[in-house]
Amino acid sequence: MSKKTVLVTGANKGIGYGIAKHLGLSGWQVIIGARDGQRAEKAISELKAQGIDVLGWVNIELKDLDGIEKAAKEINEKYPELTLLVNNAGIPGDMSVDSEHTEISVIRETLDVNFIGTFALTKALIPLIAKNAGRIANVTVPSEISPYWHPLAYVASKAAQNAMMGVMAIEFQQSNTPVEIFSVHPGPTTTDLNGNMALPGFHDIETVGQKFAELINDGQNHQGEFIELYPIVKED
């Protein structure tokens, strides 16, 4: 049986790196999606040093739709055995302001990257993933608004991504398309995206990467599911 192949976007750091590492350690061949060659090469050498089979990296800049088309073409040519797309890459928007003070330009940019770009990449790779009866996993946050943490641009972009997942899951089932799509919420995690916030209940990248890999390797069908690796615990 050939090895399973995964593309993880934003895999040169943060949660994406943790996911790539732990899927790699569990026997997956890994393709790194990144927008910076130097950072991608650094991640690749670190992963290879840990015995992970990294096939290479693809330049994916989610706000560049022409670039996404090129990346999809390259993936089809170089990695025709792709069976899993992990849509992890994203930008935070401005997390320091409330919605009233959020600039329209920030909303637009965050949606362009986190939703439009993710949709464009997913759309471009569906034919290949369907050919391999594969899966698409989106790293996201709940659409339900948390009273503790709710930066508008980011939450709105992820709510749109969750809607995309739900609609696609139903359509794949209705059309008997052999693709499974689901969303994974890592829970509060200390990363660059949130300024390395480390409050009680936060997890590190290693823990989240490992738990994500366990989910991917569990042999279950998760079509249309929103899975919380570590649900946010409500305070009393």
mmCIF file of C-alpha atoms in Angstrom:
data_model
loop_
_atom_site.group_PDB
_atom_site.id
_atom_site.type_symbol
_atom_site.label_atom_id
_atom_site.label_comp_id
_atom_site.label_asym_id
_atom_site.label_seq_id
_atom_site.Cartn_x
_atom_site.Cartn_y
_atom_site.Cartn_z
ATOM 1 C CA MET A 1 0.000 0.000 0.000
ATOM 2 C CA SER A 2 1.380 3.404 -0.947
ATOM 3 C CA LYS A 3 2.042 5.928 1.793
ATOM 4 C CA LYS A 4 -0.628 8.504 2.531
ATOM 5 C CA THR A 5 0.210 12.050 1.444
ATOM 6 C CA VAL A 6 -0.889 15.268 3.138
ATOM 7 C CA LEU A 7 -0.574 18.947 2.225
ATOM 8 C CA VAL A 8 -0.623 21.231 5.280
ATOM 9 C CA THR A 9 -0.933 24.962 4.562
ATOM 10 C CA GLY A 10 0.944 27.314 6.873
ATOM 11 C CA ALA A 11 3.062 24.364 7.960
ATOM 12 C CA ASN A 12 6.317 26.222 8.547
ATOM 13 C CA LYS A 13 5.294 27.316 12.070
ATOM 14 C CA GLY A 14 2.622 27.168 14.743
ATOM 15 C CA ILE A 15 -0.217 24.661 14.691
ATOM 16 C CA GLY A 16 0.497 23.829 11.030
ATOM 17 C CA TYR A 17 4.026 22.764 11.926
ATOM 18 C CA GLY A 18 2.728 20.645 14.824
ATOM 19 C CA ILE A 19 0.194 18.965 12.527
ATOM 20 C CA ALA A 20 2.795 18.291 9.820
ATOM 21 C CA LYS A 21 5.210 16.897 12.401
ATOM 22 C CA HIS A 22 2.781 14.509 14.099
ATOM 23 C CA LEU A 23 1.160 13.306 10.875
ATOM 24 C CA GLY A 24 4.708 12.710 9.621
ATOM 25 C CA LEU A 25 5.662 10.803 12.761
ATOM 26 C CA SER A 26 2.576 8.607 12.285
ATOM 27 C CA GLY A 27 3.662 7.618 8.773
ATOM 28 C CA TRP A 28 2.285 10.284 6.446
ATOM 29 C CA GLN A 29 4.321 11.836 3.644
ATOM 30 C CA VAL A 30 4.161 15.589 4.095
ATOM 31 C CA ILE A 31 4.001 18.506 1.665
ATOM 32 C CA ILE A 32 4.553 21.907 3.263
ATOM 33 C CA GLY A 33 2.388 24.798 2.107
ATOM 34 C CA ALA A 34 4.110 28.105 2.889
ATOM 35 C CA ARG A 35 4.539 31.584 1.453
ATOM 36 C CA ASP A 36 8.205 32.081 2.321
ATOM 37 C CA GLY A 37 10.911 29.835 0.851
ATOM 38 C CA GLN A 38 13.454 30.311 3.618
ATOM 39 C CA ARG A 39 10.966 29.536 6.384
ATOM 40 C CA ALA A 40 9.688 26.519 4.432
ATOM 41 C CA GLU A 41 13.217 25.136 3.949
ATOM 42 C CA LYS A 42 14.004 25.644 7.635
ATOM 43 C CA ALA A 43 10.846 23.725 8.651
ATOM 44 C CA ILE A 44 11.672 20.966 6.157
ATOM 45 C CA SER A 45 15.197 20.455 7.524
ATOM 46 C CA GLU A 46 13.837 20.368 11.111
ATOM 47 C CA LEU A 47 11.148 17.831 10.153
ATOM 48 C CA LYS A 48 13.574 15.660 8.191
ATOM 49 C CA ALA A 49 15.943 15.665 11.164
ATOM 50 C CA GLN A 50 13.109 14.015 13.122
ATOM 51 C CA GLY A 51 12.782 11.287 10.514
ATOM 52 C CA ILE A 52 9.754 12.713 8.720
ATOM 53 C CA ASP A 53 9.274 12.028 5.021
ATOM 54 C CA VAL A 54 8.843 15.554 3.597
ATOM 55 C CA LEU A 55 8.228 15.484 -0.148
ATOM 56 C CA GLY A 56 8.805 19.204 -0.619
ATOM 57 C CA TRP A 57 7.071 22.559 -0.311
ATOM 58 C CA VAL A 58 4.602 24.513 -2.427
ATOM 59 C CA ASN A 59 4.329 28.292 -2.488
ATOM 60 C CA ILE A 60 0.811 29.088 -1.274
ATOM 61 C CA GLU A 61 -0.124 32.715 -0.660
ATOM 62 C CA LEU A 62 -3.850 32.595 0.043
ATOM 63 C CA LYS A 63 -4.571 36.175 -1.010
ATOM 64 C CA ASP A 64 -3.037 35.546 -4.459
ATOM 65 C CA LEU A 65 -5.694 33.696 -6.485
ATOM 66 C CA ASP A 66 -3.478 33.326 -9.565
ATOM 67 C CA GLY A 67 -0.767 31.896 -7.308
ATOM 68 C CA ILE A 68 -3.267 29.385 -5.907
ATOM 69 C CA GLU A 69 -4.073 28.200 -9.437
ATOM 70 C CA LYS A 70 -0.336 27.731 -10.083
ATOM 71 C CA ALA A 71 0.101 25.881 -6.774
ATOM 72 C CA ALA A 72 -2.805 23.553 -7.565
ATOM 73 C CA LYS A 73 -1.317 22.785 -10.981
ATOM 74 C CA GLU A 74 2.067 22.042 -9.371
ATOM 75 C CA ILE A 75 0.448 19.771 -6.755
ATOM 76 C CA ASN A 76 -1.456 17.849 -9.451
ATOM 77 C CA GLU A 77 1.760 17.316 -11.418
ATOM 78 C CA LYS A 78 4.199 16.580 -8.573
ATOM 79 C CA TYR A 79 1.976 14.964 -5.948
ATOM 80 C CA PRO A 80 -0.838 13.105 -7.776
ATOM 81 C CA GLU A 81 -1.281 10.806 -4.761
ATOM 82 C CA LEU A 82 -2.495 13.627 -2.430
ATOM 83 C CA THR A 83 -5.136 12.206 -0.064
ATOM 84 C CA LEU A 84 -5.462 14.880 2.626
ATOM 85 C CA LEU A 85 -5.600 18.671 2.504
ATOM 86 C CA VAL A 86 -5.253 20.450 5.855
ATOM 87 C CA ASN A 87 -6.424 24.054 5.492
ATOM 88 C CA ASN A 88 -4.527 25.560 8.388
ATOM 89 C CA ALA A 89 -2.988 28.807 7.054
ATOM 90 C CA GLY A 90 -4.652 32.049 8.046
ATOM 91 C CA ILE A 91 -4.109 35.560 9.351
ATOM 92 C CA PRO A 92 -5.392 36.988 12.648
ATOM 93 C CA GLY A 93 -6.730 40.317 11.427
ATOM 94 C CA ASP A 94 -6.551 42.977 14.136
ATOM 95 C CA MET A 95 -7.307 41.171 17.384
ATOM 96 C CA SER A 96 -6.670 44.232 19.557
ATOM 97 C CA VAL A 97 -9.827 46.214 18.719
ATOM 98 C CA ASP A 98 -13.558 45.723 19.158
ATOM 99 C CA SER A 99 -15.860 45.424 16.152
ATOM 100 C CA GLU A 100 -16.804 49.123 16.206
ATOM 101 C CA HIS A 101 -13.138 50.055 15.745
ATOM 102 C CA THR A 102 -12.259 47.356 13.224
ATOM 103 C CA GLU A 103 -11.239 48.816 9.877
ATOM 104 C CA ILE A 104 -13.227 47.628 6.844
ATOM 105 C CA SER A 105 -9.899 46.997 5.085
ATOM 106 C CA VAL A 106 -8.906 44.549 7.854
ATOM 107 C CA ILE A 107 -12.235 42.689 7.546
ATOM 108 C CA ARG A 108 -11.756 42.466 3.783
ATOM 109 C CA GLU A 109 -8.129 41.292 3.997
ATOM 110 C CA THR A 110 -8.930 38.661 6.649
ATOM 111 C CA LEU A 111 -11.861 37.310 4.629
ATOM 112 C CA ASP A 112 -9.739 37.336 1.450
ATOM 113 C CA VAL A 113 -7.089 35.139 3.045
ATOM 114 C CA ASN A 114 -8.972 32.964 5.528
ATOM 115 C CA PHE A 115 -12.143 32.381 3.522
ATOM 116 C CA ILE A 116 -11.760 33.276 -0.169
ATOM 117 C CA GLY A 117 -8.196 31.932 -0.395
ATOM 118 C CA THR A 118 -9.020 28.761 1.523
ATOM 119 C CA PHE A 119 -12.087 28.234 -0.672
ATOM 120 C CA ALA A 120 -10.055 28.805 -3.863
ATOM 121 C CA LEU A 121 -7.394 26.282 -2.855
ATOM 122 C CA THR A 122 -9.998 23.729 -1.757
ATOM 123 C CA LYS A 123 -11.994 24.174 -4.980
ATOM 124 C CA ALA A 124 -8.845 23.786 -7.091
ATOM 125 C CA LEU A 125 -7.830 20.549 -5.322
ATOM 126 C CA ILE A 126 -11.234 18.821 -5.011
ATOM 127 C CA PRO A 127 -10.888 16.917 -8.340
ATOM 128 C CA LEU A 128 -7.526 15.440 -7.271
ATOM 129 C CA ILE A 129 -8.727 14.620 -3.744
ATOM 130 C CA ALA A 130 -11.893 13.022 -5.158
ATOM 131 C CA LYS A 131 -9.789 10.910 -7.510
ATOM 132 C CA ASN A 132 -7.920 9.600 -4.454
ATOM 133 C CA ALA A 133 -11.074 9.316 -2.281
ATOM 134 C CA GLY A 134 -9.414 11.702 0.161
ATOM 135 C CA ARG A 135 -10.253 14.200 2.876
ATOM 136 C CA ILE A 136 -10.190 17.908 3.638
ATOM 137 C CA ALA A 137 -9.716 19.107 7.230
ATOM 138 C CA ASN A 138 -10.115 22.787 8.096
ATOM 139 C CA VAL A 139 -8.476 24.213 11.207
ATOM 140 C CA THR A 140 -11.027 26.680 12.521
ATOM 141 C CA VAL A 141 -12.914 28.101 15.505
ATOM 142 C CA PRO A 142 -16.592 27.763 16.457
ATOM 143 C CA SER A 143 -19.155 29.975 14.701
ATOM 144 C CA GLU A 144 -20.850 30.328 18.093
ATOM 145 C CA ILE A 145 -19.430 33.492 19.646
ATOM 146 C CA SER A 146 -17.357 33.107 22.796
ATOM 147 C CA PRO A 147 -17.799 35.855 25.412
ATOM 148 C CA TYR A 148 -14.086 35.587 26.251
ATOM 149 C CA TRP A 149 -12.483 35.937 22.827
ATOM 150 C CA HIS A 150 -14.216 37.310 19.739
ATOM 151 C CA PRO A 151 -12.068 39.367 17.328
ATOM 152 C CA LEU A 152 -14.595 40.181 14.587
ATOM 153 C CA ALA A 153 -12.476 39.881 11.422
ATOM 154 C CA TYR A 154 -11.044 36.501 12.435
ATOM 155 C CA VAL A 155 -14.265 35.012 13.818
ATOM 156 C CA ALA A 156 -16.256 36.150 10.745
ATOM 157 C CA SER A 157 -13.695 34.626 8.370
ATOM 158 C CA LYS A 158 -13.787 31.300 10.216
ATOM 159 C CA ALA A 159 -17.615 31.306 10.384
ATOM 160 C CA ALA A 160 -17.592 31.599 6.572
ATOM 161 C CA GLN A 161 -15.114 28.706 6.420
ATOM 162 C CA ASN A 162 -17.387 26.617 8.659
ATOM 163 C CA ALA A 163 -20.328 27.366 6.355
ATOM 164 C CA MET A 164 -18.235 26.265 3.353
ATOM 165 C CA MET A 165 -17.425 22.993 5.105
ATOM 166 C CA GLY A 166 -21.061 22.306 5.998
ATOM 167 C CA VAL A 167 -22.340 23.030 2.488
ATOM 168 C CA MET A 168 -19.610 20.981 0.794
ATOM 169 C CA ALA A 169 -20.174 18.023 3.127
ATOM 170 C CA ILE A 170 -23.867 17.877 2.187
ATOM 171 C CA GLU A 171 -23.102 18.290 -1.513
ATOM 172 C CA PHE A 172 -20.433 15.570 -1.494
ATOM 173 C CA GLN A 173 -22.932 13.203 0.131
ATOM 174 C CA GLN A 174 -25.752 14.144 -2.246
ATOM 175 C CA SER A 175 -23.567 13.735 -5.345
ATOM 176 C CA ASN A 176 -21.716 10.645 -4.042
ATOM 177 C CA THR A 177 -18.408 12.506 -4.427
ATOM 178 C CA PRO A 178 -15.747 10.447 -2.604
ATOM 179 C CA VAL A 179 -14.448 13.361 -0.530
ATOM 180 C CA GLU A 180 -14.839 13.822 3.217
ATOM 181 C CA ILE A 181 -14.655 17.341 4.638
ATOM 182 C CA PHE A 182 -14.738 18.375 8.301
ATOM 183 C CA SER A 183 -13.581 21.132 10.643
ATOM 184 C CA VAL A 184 -11.233 20.851 13.592
ATOM 185 C CA HIS A 185 -11.091 23.374 16.410
ATOM 186 C CA PRO A 186 -7.775 22.952 18.250
ATOM 187 C CA GLY A 187 -9.018 24.883 21.278
ATOM 188 C CA PRO A 188 -6.954 27.634 22.917
ATOM 189 C CA THR A 189 -3.362 27.173 21.751
ATOM 190 C CA THR A 190 -0.274 29.259 22.384
ATOM 191 C CA THR A 191 0.914 30.469 18.934
ATOM 192 C CA ASP A 192 2.318 33.512 17.139
ATOM 193 C CA LEU A 193 -1.196 34.241 15.881
ATOM 194 C CA ASN A 194 -2.397 35.266 19.352
ATOM 195 C CA GLY A 195 0.898 36.799 20.455
ATOM 196 C CA ASN A 196 1.898 33.544 22.223
ATOM 197 C CA MET A 197 -0.904 33.952 24.721
ATOM 198 C CA ALA A 198 -0.578 31.321 27.467
ATOM 199 C CA LEU A 199 -3.529 31.371 29.850
ATOM 200 C CA PRO A 200 -4.905 28.524 31.998
ATOM 201 C CA GLY A 201 -6.487 25.937 29.698
ATOM 202 C CA PHE A 202 -4.195 26.757 26.758
ATOM 203 C CA HIS A 203 -2.352 23.901 25.036
ATOM 204 C CA ASP A 204 0.949 23.866 23.201
ATOM 205 C CA ILE A 205 1.577 23.097 19.539
ATOM 206 C CA GLU A 206 2.966 19.616 20.290
ATOM 207 C CA THR A 207 -0.144 18.530 22.182
ATOM 208 C CA VAL A 208 -2.492 19.885 19.517
ATOM 209 C CA GLY A 209 -0.449 18.366 16.672
ATOM 210 C CA GLN A 210 -0.492 14.966 18.326
ATOM 211 C CA LYS A 211 -4.225 15.068 19.040
ATOM 212 C CA PHE A 212 -4.938 16.206 15.469
ATOM 213 C CA ALA A 213 -2.892 13.296 14.063
ATOM 214 C CA GLU A 214 -4.794 10.849 16.287
ATOM 215 C CA LEU A 215 -8.077 12.210 14.889
ATOM 216 C CA ILE A 216 -6.900 11.893 11.281
ATOM 217 C CA ASN A 217 -5.690 8.326 11.902
ATOM 218 C CA ASP A 218 -8.776 7.124 13.832
ATOM 219 C CA GLY A 219 -10.331 5.328 10.832
ATOM 220 C CA GLN A 220 -13.698 7.033 11.392
ATOM 221 C CA ASN A 221 -15.826 8.990 8.917
ATOM 222 C CA HIS A 222 -16.153 12.624 10.055
ATOM 223 C CA GLN A 223 -18.095 14.014 7.089
ATOM 224 C CA GLY A 224 -19.575 17.415 7.966
ATOM 225 C CA GLU A 225 -18.445 17.304 11.602
ATOM 226 C CA PHE A 226 -17.124 20.172 13.695
ATOM 227 C CA ILE A 227 -14.659 18.515 16.057
ATOM 228 C CA GLU A 228 -13.246 20.246 19.116
ATOM 229 C CA LEU A 229 -9.893 18.789 20.158
ATOM 230 C CA TYR A 230 -9.988 20.784 23.375
ATOM 231 C CA PRO A 231 -13.323 22.534 23.955
ATOM 232 C CA ILE A 232 -13.158 25.931 25.583
ATOM 233 C CA VAL A 233 -14.121 25.454 29.223
ATOM 234 C CA LYS A 234 -16.636 28.075 30.300
ATOM 235 C CA GLU A 235 -15.710 29.903 33.478
ATOM 236 C CA ASP A 236 -18.094 29.823 36.416
#
